[in-house]
Amino acid sequence: MSIAKRTFRNKLFLFGFIIISGLLLASILYFIIYHDRIPTAPLLFDNNGKPIPAPYSGILYPPFGTDNFGRNIAIVMLIGAKYTIFAAFAITLIRVVPSIFFGFLIHFYLGKFKKPIKYIADSINYFPVTLFAFLILNWISFESILMQEGIYSFWELVLIYILVLSVFFIPFNSVLIANEVQLISKMEFIECSRTLGASTWHIISKHIRTFLVPKLYLILIKEFMQSLILMAHLGVLKVFIGGITFKEDLFGISRPVSPSSEWAGTLGMWWSFLWTSYPWISLIPIILLTVLILAAKCILDGLQNVLLTVERVAKTVDEDLNVKFKNLSAFQLLKNKKNSE
């Protein structure tokens, strides 16, 4: 059975995969069918004719009620799901894919500089990334608002957000992948292949790739989880994907809004509701982000279990073959080879 089939038969992996892909598919379908239209509740009045200020509870406006703009929270979260998942996935790819190239470069051509590069990467890793990203992105967002309206488009701000959260981690991941390549290169059969005259490209494409790809999957999932956590931290600090806009609520008061409705941004928008009589509004993005991270953790654990099982089976087969061939004489080995031919 192939590793892919084993992986999708693993219950943990399948559970996490269904949750993430289901949320993403539902959000994309809503965009295709309804063009991300958000229903808004009209201003409600009590029995005495006095206006009831938004937000409204799930009893008055099911299933999750509305925010302070009267928007249906369930639809806001559904719309934001695709931006949250796609942004985290894009950040993950930019963190890992260039690191693969730099990792090979460090191992094969910059071996003498590996220690200095490692020290630099470690020092960068100790710097508070949330603070660094906040200082850059907060300045860019408010520059667009205060200095010149429309200085950056929505997609330009999205790209800047993704790059700032990505580039910072490339040096550390490059050293990590270089270490993985070094461990794989020490295997006996790779040393034999190099002795027989195999080129560097042959060793990478035929030998190292087979062992490195599963490791890269694990690194990708871990980076996806870390990206979501970092996005949540920035959301609390009012740094949103696509910048920040201002919208008037039902009473004409201007308030900050995430233009993409991504979950980290809604967490920042609704964070203050934790200390009001509407705490469920803040808890909804917190719970959904937690579910998304736990789903990724299920995928990670499921994939690790499958890889450990495959590695254990391969090791058992190798041991059995070694025992079998040790018990055969040189004449029997030659005879078996002729029979197989």
mmCIF file of C-alpha atoms in Angstrom:
data_model
loop_
_atom_site.group_PDB
_atom_site.id
_atom_site.type_symbol
_atom_site.label_atom_id
_atom_site.label_comp_id
_atom_site.label_asym_id
_atom_site.label_seq_id
_atom_site.Cartn_x
_atom_site.Cartn_y
_atom_site.Cartn_z
ATOM 1 C CA MET A 1 0.000 0.000 0.000
ATOM 2 C CA SER A 2 1.364 3.451 -0.940
ATOM 3 C CA ILE A 3 2.048 6.142 1.648
ATOM 4 C CA ALA A 4 -0.759 8.314 0.206
ATOM 5 C CA LYS A 5 -3.340 5.540 0.695
ATOM 6 C CA ARG A 6 -2.064 4.825 4.193
ATOM 7 C CA THR A 7 -2.278 8.533 5.023
ATOM 8 C CA PHE A 8 -5.881 8.968 3.899
ATOM 9 C CA ARG A 9 -6.874 5.831 5.796
ATOM 10 C CA ASN A 10 -5.485 7.288 8.998
ATOM 11 C CA LYS A 11 -8.433 8.590 11.046
ATOM 12 C CA LEU A 12 -6.565 11.513 12.609
ATOM 13 C CA PHE A 13 -5.282 12.768 9.266
ATOM 14 C CA LEU A 14 -8.673 12.303 7.600
ATOM 15 C CA PHE A 15 -10.490 14.129 10.400
ATOM 16 C CA GLY A 16 -8.234 17.183 10.181
ATOM 17 C CA PHE A 17 -8.233 17.168 6.380
ATOM 18 C CA ILE A 18 -12.049 17.055 6.204
ATOM 19 C CA ILE A 19 -12.416 19.992 8.620
ATOM 20 C CA ILE A 20 -9.973 22.287 6.802
ATOM 21 C CA SER A 21 -11.057 21.339 3.280
ATOM 22 C CA GLY A 22 -14.747 21.505 4.293
ATOM 23 C CA LEU A 23 -14.413 25.035 5.676
ATOM 24 C CA LEU A 24 -12.459 26.152 2.624
ATOM 25 C CA LEU A 25 -14.910 24.602 0.156
ATOM 26 C CA ALA A 26 -17.955 26.063 1.934
ATOM 27 C CA SER A 27 -16.391 29.550 1.897
ATOM 28 C CA ILE A 28 -15.497 29.321 -1.807
ATOM 29 C CA LEU A 29 -18.989 28.078 -2.702
ATOM 30 C CA TYR A 30 -20.584 30.975 -0.824
ATOM 31 C CA PHE A 31 -18.394 33.389 -2.792
ATOM 32 C CA ILE A 32 -19.384 31.743 -6.108
ATOM 33 C CA ILE A 33 -23.116 31.647 -5.323
ATOM 34 C CA TYR A 34 -23.708 34.772 -3.196
ATOM 35 C CA HIS A 35 -20.597 36.873 -4.034
ATOM 36 C CA ASP A 36 -19.755 37.245 -0.321
ATOM 37 C CA ARG A 37 -22.881 39.245 0.462
ATOM 38 C CA ILE A 38 -23.288 39.722 4.228
ATOM 39 C CA PRO A 39 -26.889 39.955 5.510
ATOM 40 C CA THR A 40 -27.422 42.861 7.886
ATOM 41 C CA ALA A 41 -30.107 42.953 10.560
ATOM 42 C CA PRO A 42 -32.280 46.075 10.630
ATOM 43 C CA LEU A 43 -32.390 48.212 13.770
ATOM 44 C CA LEU A 44 -34.666 46.496 16.308
ATOM 45 C CA PHE A 45 -36.993 48.226 18.790
ATOM 46 C CA ASP A 46 -38.337 47.174 22.176
ATOM 47 C CA ASN A 47 -41.988 47.221 23.268
ATOM 48 C CA ASN A 48 -41.753 50.925 24.144
ATOM 49 C CA GLY A 49 -40.440 51.823 20.696
ATOM 50 C CA LYS A 50 -36.893 52.514 21.862
ATOM 51 C CA PRO A 51 -34.111 51.277 19.534
ATOM 52 C CA ILE A 52 -32.152 48.223 20.695
ATOM 53 C CA PRO A 53 -28.473 48.739 19.872
ATOM 54 C CA ALA A 54 -26.558 46.038 18.025
ATOM 55 C CA PRO A 55 -25.055 43.501 18.558
ATOM 56 C CA TYR A 56 -28.008 41.141 18.745
ATOM 57 C CA SER A 57 -27.883 37.716 20.372
ATOM 58 C CA GLY A 58 -28.329 34.381 18.647
ATOM 59 C CA ILE A 59 -31.912 34.246 19.953
ATOM 60 C CA LEU A 60 -32.879 37.437 18.144
ATOM 61 C CA TYR A 61 -30.759 36.701 15.070
ATOM 62 C CA PRO A 62 -29.757 33.011 14.850
ATOM 63 C CA PRO A 63 -27.449 31.160 14.790
ATOM 64 C CA PHE A 64 -24.649 33.318 16.294
ATOM 65 C CA GLY A 65 -26.276 36.730 16.371
ATOM 66 C CA THR A 66 -24.788 39.895 14.867
ATOM 67 C CA ASP A 67 -21.805 42.124 15.477
ATOM 68 C CA ASN A 68 -22.007 45.825 16.335
ATOM 69 C CA PHE A 69 -22.682 46.613 12.643
ATOM 70 C CA GLY A 70 -25.693 44.300 12.587
ATOM 71 C CA ARG A 71 -23.892 41.817 10.301
ATOM 72 C CA ASN A 72 -24.670 38.120 10.534
ATOM 73 C CA ILE A 73 -21.668 36.683 12.408
ATOM 74 C CA ALA A 74 -22.046 33.191 10.905
ATOM 75 C CA ILE A 75 -21.802 34.589 7.364
ATOM 76 C CA VAL A 76 -18.892 36.882 8.296
ATOM 77 C CA MET A 77 -16.952 33.874 9.596
ATOM 78 C CA LEU A 78 -17.859 31.787 6.555
ATOM 79 C CA ILE A 79 -16.573 34.507 4.211
ATOM 80 C CA GLY A 80 -13.381 34.955 6.217
ATOM 81 C CA ALA A 81 -12.535 31.240 6.238
ATOM 82 C CA LYS A 82 -11.014 31.231 2.743
ATOM 83 C CA TYR A 83 -8.890 34.328 3.394
ATOM 84 C CA THR A 84 -7.630 32.857 6.679
ATOM 85 C CA ILE A 85 -6.726 29.451 5.221
ATOM 86 C CA PHE A 86 -5.293 30.775 1.945
ATOM 87 C CA ALA A 87 -3.204 33.423 3.723
ATOM 88 C CA ALA A 88 -1.780 30.889 6.197
ATOM 89 C CA PHE A 89 -1.080 28.469 3.337
ATOM 90 C CA ALA A 90 0.635 31.164 1.230
ATOM 91 C CA ILE A 91 2.768 32.254 4.199
ATOM 92 C CA THR A 92 3.719 28.605 4.776
ATOM 93 C CA LEU A 93 4.762 28.039 1.161
ATOM 94 C CA ILE A 94 6.897 31.180 1.038
ATOM 95 C CA ARG A 95 8.566 30.180 4.310
ATOM 96 C CA VAL A 96 9.401 26.647 3.164
ATOM 97 C CA VAL A 97 9.822 26.509 -0.639
ATOM 98 C CA PRO A 98 12.734 29.018 -0.922
ATOM 99 C CA SER A 99 14.236 27.409 2.192
ATOM 100 C CA ILE A 100 14.554 24.110 0.301
ATOM 101 C CA PHE A 101 16.761 25.750 -2.316
ATOM 102 C CA PHE A 102 18.838 27.627 0.285
ATOM 103 C CA GLY A 103 19.106 24.479 2.417
ATOM 104 C CA PHE A 104 20.671 22.500 -0.434
ATOM 105 C CA LEU A 105 22.881 25.476 -1.260
ATOM 106 C CA ILE A 106 24.157 25.665 2.315
ATOM 107 C CA HIS A 107 24.831 21.933 2.545
ATOM 108 C CA PHE A 108 26.537 21.354 -0.816
ATOM 109 C CA TYR A 109 28.254 24.687 -1.539
ATOM 110 C CA LEU A 110 28.379 26.792 1.637
ATOM 111 C CA GLY A 111 29.464 24.181 4.164
ATOM 112 C CA LYS A 112 32.231 26.432 5.532
ATOM 113 C CA PHE A 113 29.690 29.180 6.265
ATOM 114 C CA LYS A 114 27.073 26.898 7.808
ATOM 115 C CA LYS A 115 27.923 27.774 11.420
ATOM 116 C CA PRO A 116 27.827 31.578 10.894
ATOM 117 C CA ILE A 117 24.551 31.230 8.965
ATOM 118 C CA LYS A 118 23.151 29.093 11.787
ATOM 119 C CA TYR A 119 24.132 31.693 14.398
ATOM 120 C CA ILE A 120 22.490 34.458 12.353
ATOM 121 C CA ALA A 121 19.313 32.391 11.864
ATOM 122 C CA ASP A 122 19.131 31.575 15.576
ATOM 123 C CA SER A 123 19.570 35.218 16.550
ATOM 124 C CA ILE A 124 16.793 36.249 14.153
ATOM 125 C CA ASN A 125 14.572 33.516 15.556
ATOM 126 C CA TYR A 126 14.918 34.959 19.087
ATOM 127 C CA PHE A 127 13.669 38.371 17.959
ATOM 128 C CA PRO A 128 9.921 38.834 18.736
ATOM 129 C CA VAL A 129 8.389 38.327 15.303
ATOM 130 C CA THR A 130 4.981 39.630 16.367
ATOM 131 C CA LEU A 131 6.519 42.982 17.361
ATOM 132 C CA PHE A 132 8.526 43.193 14.133
ATOM 133 C CA ALA A 133 5.479 42.439 11.962
ATOM 134 C CA PHE A 134 3.296 44.814 13.981
ATOM 135 C CA LEU A 135 5.700 47.741 13.584
ATOM 136 C CA ILE A 136 5.928 47.319 9.804
ATOM 137 C CA LEU A 137 2.325 46.400 8.982
ATOM 138 C CA ASN A 138 0.725 48.880 11.368
ATOM 139 C CA TRP A 139 2.768 51.711 9.879
ATOM 140 C CA ILE A 140 1.889 50.665 6.309
ATOM 141 C CA SER A 141 -1.823 50.311 7.090
ATOM 142 C CA PHE A 142 -2.162 53.720 8.699
ATOM 143 C CA GLU A 143 0.064 55.355 6.083
ATOM 144 C CA SER A 144 -2.481 54.217 3.496
ATOM 145 C CA ILE A 145 -5.325 55.685 5.567
ATOM 146 C CA LEU A 146 -3.847 58.940 6.863
ATOM 147 C CA MET A 147 -1.363 60.107 4.236
ATOM 148 C CA GLN A 148 -3.085 59.292 0.993
ATOM 149 C CA GLU A 149 -6.327 57.367 0.576
ATOM 150 C CA GLY A 150 -5.774 54.376 -1.675
ATOM 151 C CA ILE A 151 -1.961 54.523 -1.682
ATOM 152 C CA TYR A 152 -2.026 50.719 -1.480
ATOM 153 C CA SER A 153 -4.715 48.510 -2.975
ATOM 154 C CA PHE A 154 -6.314 45.678 -1.017
ATOM 155 C CA TRP A 155 -4.270 42.978 -2.785
ATOM 156 C CA GLU A 156 -1.044 44.959 -2.389
ATOM 157 C CA LEU A 157 -1.660 45.083 1.365
ATOM 158 C CA VAL A 158 -2.414 41.353 1.367
ATOM 159 C CA LEU A 159 0.867 40.668 -0.455
ATOM 160 C CA ILE A 160 2.844 42.876 1.949
ATOM 161 C CA TYR A 161 1.221 41.115 4.919
ATOM 162 C CA ILE A 162 2.125 37.671 3.575
ATOM 163 C CA LEU A 163 5.707 38.652 2.719
ATOM 164 C CA VAL A 164 6.387 40.239 6.113
ATOM 165 C CA LEU A 165 5.137 37.112 7.919
ATOM 166 C CA SER A 166 7.098 34.833 5.574
ATOM 167 C CA VAL A 167 10.554 36.209 4.784
ATOM 168 C CA PHE A 168 11.550 36.459 8.443
ATOM 169 C CA PHE A 169 11.480 32.643 8.803
ATOM 170 C CA ILE A 170 13.392 31.661 5.647
ATOM 171 C CA PRO A 171 16.913 31.717 7.229
ATOM 172 C CA PHE A 172 15.866 29.480 10.129
ATOM 173 C CA ASN A 173 14.053 27.000 7.851
ATOM 174 C CA SER A 174 17.016 26.971 5.450
ATOM 175 C CA VAL A 175 19.345 25.856 8.243
ATOM 176 C CA LEU A 176 16.757 23.309 9.406
ATOM 177 C CA ILE A 177 16.494 21.754 5.927
ATOM 178 C CA ALA A 178 20.302 21.842 5.510
ATOM 179 C CA ASN A 179 20.569 19.803 8.731
ATOM 180 C CA GLU A 180 18.009 17.292 7.437
ATOM 181 C CA VAL A 181 19.926 16.955 4.160
ATOM 182 C CA GLN A 182 23.153 16.425 6.110
ATOM 183 C CA LEU A 183 21.601 13.595 8.154
ATOM 184 C CA ILE A 184 20.257 11.908 5.005
ATOM 185 C CA SER A 185 23.598 12.317 3.188
ATOM 186 C CA LYS A 186 25.344 10.323 5.910
ATOM 187 C CA MET A 187 23.380 7.179 4.991
ATOM 188 C CA GLU A 188 25.567 4.354 3.774
ATOM 189 C CA PHE A 189 23.971 3.812 0.366
ATOM 190 C CA ILE A 190 24.378 7.517 -0.500
ATOM 191 C CA GLU A 191 28.073 7.329 0.353
ATOM 192 C CA CYS A 192 28.332 4.277 -1.912
ATOM 193 C CA SER A 193 26.529 6.097 -4.715
ATOM 194 C CA ARG A 194 28.909 9.039 -4.404
ATOM 195 C CA THR A 195 31.904 6.654 -4.459
ATOM 196 C CA LEU A 196 30.603 5.098 -7.689
ATOM 197 C CA GLY A 197 30.639 8.528 -9.333
ATOM 198 C CA ALA A 198 27.048 9.739 -8.946
ATOM 199 C CA SER A 199 26.584 13.460 -9.555
ATOM 200 C CA THR A 200 25.163 15.856 -6.957
ATOM 201 C CA TRP A 201 21.924 16.203 -8.942
ATOM 202 C CA HIS A 202 21.550 12.409 -9.165
ATOM 203 C CA ILE A 203 22.006 12.074 -5.396
ATOM 204 C CA ILE A 204 19.471 14.841 -4.733
ATOM 205 C CA SER A 205 16.824 13.674 -7.209
ATOM 206 C CA LYS A 206 17.113 9.918 -6.702
ATOM 207 C CA HIS A 207 18.154 9.457 -3.071
ATOM 208 C CA ILE A 208 17.770 12.533 -0.880
ATOM 209 C CA ARG A 209 14.389 13.526 -2.328
ATOM 210 C CA THR A 210 12.800 10.228 -1.273
ATOM 211 C CA PHE A 211 13.706 10.770 2.376
ATOM 212 C CA LEU A 212 13.366 14.560 2.466
ATOM 213 C CA VAL A 213 9.850 14.947 1.020
ATOM 214 C CA PRO A 214 8.062 13.356 4.025
ATOM 215 C CA LYS A 215 10.072 15.633 6.337
ATOM 216 C CA LEU A 216 9.021 18.640 4.265
ATOM 217 C CA TYR A 217 5.346 17.734 4.673
ATOM 218 C CA LEU A 218 5.807 17.776 8.440
ATOM 219 C CA ILE A 219 7.619 21.121 8.282
ATOM 220 C CA LEU A 220 4.835 22.588 6.113
ATOM 221 C CA ILE A 221 2.109 21.588 8.553
ATOM 222 C CA LYS A 222 4.052 22.953 11.533
ATOM 223 C CA GLU A 223 4.621 26.247 9.722
ATOM 224 C CA PHE A 224 0.907 26.406 8.848
ATOM 225 C CA MET A 225 0.031 26.152 12.538
ATOM 226 C CA GLN A 226 2.634 28.754 13.515
ATOM 227 C CA SER A 227 1.323 31.103 10.814
ATOM 228 C CA LEU A 228 -2.205 30.897 12.223
ATOM 229 C CA ILE A 229 -0.962 31.667 15.743
ATOM 230 C CA LEU A 230 1.068 34.654 14.510
ATOM 231 C CA MET A 231 -1.923 35.930 12.519
ATOM 232 C CA ALA A 232 -4.093 35.696 15.656
ATOM 233 C CA HIS A 233 -1.543 37.728 17.656
ATOM 234 C CA LEU A 234 -1.465 40.429 14.986
ATOM 235 C CA GLY A 235 -5.256 40.435 14.812
ATOM 236 C CA VAL A 236 -5.479 41.280 18.516
ATOM 237 C CA LEU A 237 -3.059 44.168 17.792
ATOM 238 C CA LYS A 238 -5.464 45.442 15.097
ATOM 239 C CA VAL A 239 -3.280 44.386 12.152
ATOM 240 C CA PHE A 240 -5.569 42.832 9.539
ATOM 241 C CA ILE A 241 -5.027 41.052 6.229
ATOM 242 C CA GLY A 242 -5.668 43.593 3.487
ATOM 243 C CA GLY A 243 -5.217 46.572 5.787
ATOM 244 C CA ILE A 244 -7.779 48.323 7.931
ATOM 245 C CA THR A 245 -10.910 50.231 6.932
ATOM 246 C CA PHE A 246 -13.515 52.149 8.921
ATOM 247 C CA LYS A 247 -17.242 51.493 8.817
ATOM 248 C CA GLU A 248 -20.171 53.212 10.510
ATOM 249 C CA ASP A 249 -22.300 51.062 12.782
ATOM 250 C CA LEU A 250 -26.097 51.334 13.092
ATOM 251 C CA PHE A 251 -25.717 54.527 15.125
ATOM 252 C CA GLY A 252 -23.264 56.198 12.739
ATOM 253 C CA ILE A 253 -20.155 55.636 14.870
ATOM 254 C CA SER A 254 -17.035 54.871 12.790
ATOM 255 C CA ARG A 255 -15.221 51.690 13.858
ATOM 256 C CA PRO A 256 -12.236 49.694 12.461
ATOM 257 C CA VAL A 257 -13.104 46.751 10.200
ATOM 258 C CA SER A 258 -11.161 43.970 8.495
ATOM 259 C CA PRO A 259 -11.975 44.271 4.768
ATOM 260 C CA SER A 260 -11.466 40.532 4.226
ATOM 261 C CA SER A 261 -13.342 39.365 7.364
ATOM 262 C CA GLU A 262 -10.515 36.885 8.019
ATOM 263 C CA TRP A 263 -10.689 35.260 11.420
ATOM 264 C CA ALA A 264 -7.619 36.910 12.965
ATOM 265 C CA GLY A 265 -8.997 40.294 11.916
ATOM 266 C CA THR A 266 -12.451 39.601 13.332
ATOM 267 C CA LEU A 267 -10.776 38.503 16.564
ATOM 268 C CA GLY A 268 -9.103 41.918 16.737
ATOM 269 C CA MET A 269 -12.334 43.729 15.815
ATOM 270 C CA TRP A 270 -14.338 41.930 18.487
ATOM 271 C CA TRP A 271 -11.642 41.542 21.171
ATOM 272 C CA SER A 272 -13.134 44.270 23.377
ATOM 273 C CA PHE A 273 -16.436 42.363 23.573
ATOM 274 C CA LEU A 274 -14.764 39.909 25.981
ATOM 275 C CA TRP A 275 -15.292 42.474 28.766
ATOM 276 C CA THR A 276 -18.902 43.308 27.890
ATOM 277 C CA SER A 277 -22.215 41.503 28.107
ATOM 278 C CA TYR A 278 -21.550 40.072 24.614
ATOM 279 C CA PRO A 279 -18.489 37.835 25.221
ATOM 280 C CA TRP A 280 -19.666 35.162 22.773
ATOM 281 C CA ILE A 281 -18.820 37.500 19.877
ATOM 282 C CA SER A 282 -15.120 37.396 20.760
ATOM 283 C CA LEU A 283 -15.215 33.688 21.529
ATOM 284 C CA ILE A 284 -16.468 32.716 18.050
ATOM 285 C CA PRO A 285 -13.235 33.585 16.121
ATOM 286 C CA ILE A 286 -11.164 32.251 19.047
ATOM 287 C CA ILE A 287 -12.967 28.894 18.874
ATOM 288 C CA LEU A 288 -12.776 28.709 15.075
ATOM 289 C CA LEU A 289 -9.049 29.513 15.011
ATOM 290 C CA THR A 290 -8.525 26.880 17.708
ATOM 291 C CA VAL A 291 -10.472 24.320 15.669
ATOM 292 C CA LEU A 292 -8.383 25.150 12.596
ATOM 293 C CA ILE A 293 -5.101 24.746 14.512
ATOM 294 C CA LEU A 294 -6.295 21.488 16.106
ATOM 295 C CA ALA A 295 -7.320 20.174 12.666
ATOM 296 C CA ALA A 296 -3.805 20.920 11.384
ATOM 297 C CA LYS A 297 -2.404 19.175 14.484
ATOM 298 C CA CYS A 298 -4.531 16.099 13.653
ATOM 299 C CA ILE A 299 -3.089 16.105 10.122
ATOM 300 C CA LEU A 300 0.428 16.387 11.561
ATOM 301 C CA ASP A 301 -0.039 13.551 14.067
ATOM 302 C CA GLY A 302 -1.732 11.326 11.502
ATOM 303 C CA LEU A 303 1.058 11.848 8.975
ATOM 304 C CA GLN A 304 3.722 11.224 11.626
ATOM 305 C CA ASN A 305 2.022 7.965 12.634
ATOM 306 C CA VAL A 306 1.921 6.791 9.011
ATOM 307 C CA LEU A 307 5.585 7.672 8.400
ATOM 308 C CA LEU A 308 6.645 5.890 11.604
ATOM 309 C CA THR A 309 4.688 2.792 10.550
ATOM 310 C CA VAL A 310 6.259 2.795 7.077
ATOM 311 C CA GLU A 311 9.723 3.315 8.564
ATOM 312 C CA ARG A 312 9.167 0.473 11.041
ATOM 313 C CA VAL A 313 8.020 -1.912 8.291
ATOM 314 C CA ALA A 314 10.971 -0.970 6.063
ATOM 315 C CA LYS A 315 13.382 -1.523 8.933
ATOM 316 C CA THR A 316 11.876 -4.957 9.677
ATOM 317 C CA VAL A 317 12.170 -5.990 6.019
ATOM 318 C CA ASP A 318 15.811 -4.864 5.904
ATOM 319 C CA GLU A 319 16.627 -6.829 9.037
ATOM 320 C CA ASP A 320 14.930 -9.959 7.660
ATOM 321 C CA LEU A 321 16.867 -9.653 4.401
ATOM 322 C CA ASN A 322 20.144 -9.189 6.254
ATOM 323 C CA VAL A 323 19.489 -12.321 8.328
ATOM 324 C CA LYS A 324 18.516 -14.279 5.240
ATOM 325 C CA PHE A 325 21.627 -13.341 3.265
ATOM 326 C CA LYS A 326 23.950 -13.886 6.217
ATOM 327 C CA ASN A 327 22.808 -17.504 6.416
ATOM 328 C CA LEU A 328 23.552 -18.143 2.737
ATOM 329 C CA SER A 329 26.944 -19.157 1.455
ATOM 330 C CA ALA A 330 28.654 -17.376 -1.417
ATOM 331 C CA PHE A 331 27.788 -20.322 -3.743
ATOM 332 C CA GLN A 332 24.088 -20.109 -2.831
ATOM 333 C CA LEU A 333 24.051 -16.335 -3.373
ATOM 334 C CA LEU A 334 25.558 -16.781 -6.851
ATOM 335 C CA LYS A 335 23.073 -19.534 -7.647
ATOM 336 C CA ASN A 336 20.089 -17.392 -6.550
ATOM 337 C CA LYS A 337 21.340 -14.534 -8.700
ATOM 338 C CA LYS A 338 21.569 -16.795 -11.804
ATOM 339 C CA ASN A 339 18.083 -18.183 -11.161
ATOM 340 C CA SER A 340 16.634 -14.700 -10.887
ATOM 341 C CA GLU A 341 18.209 -13.781 -14.211
#
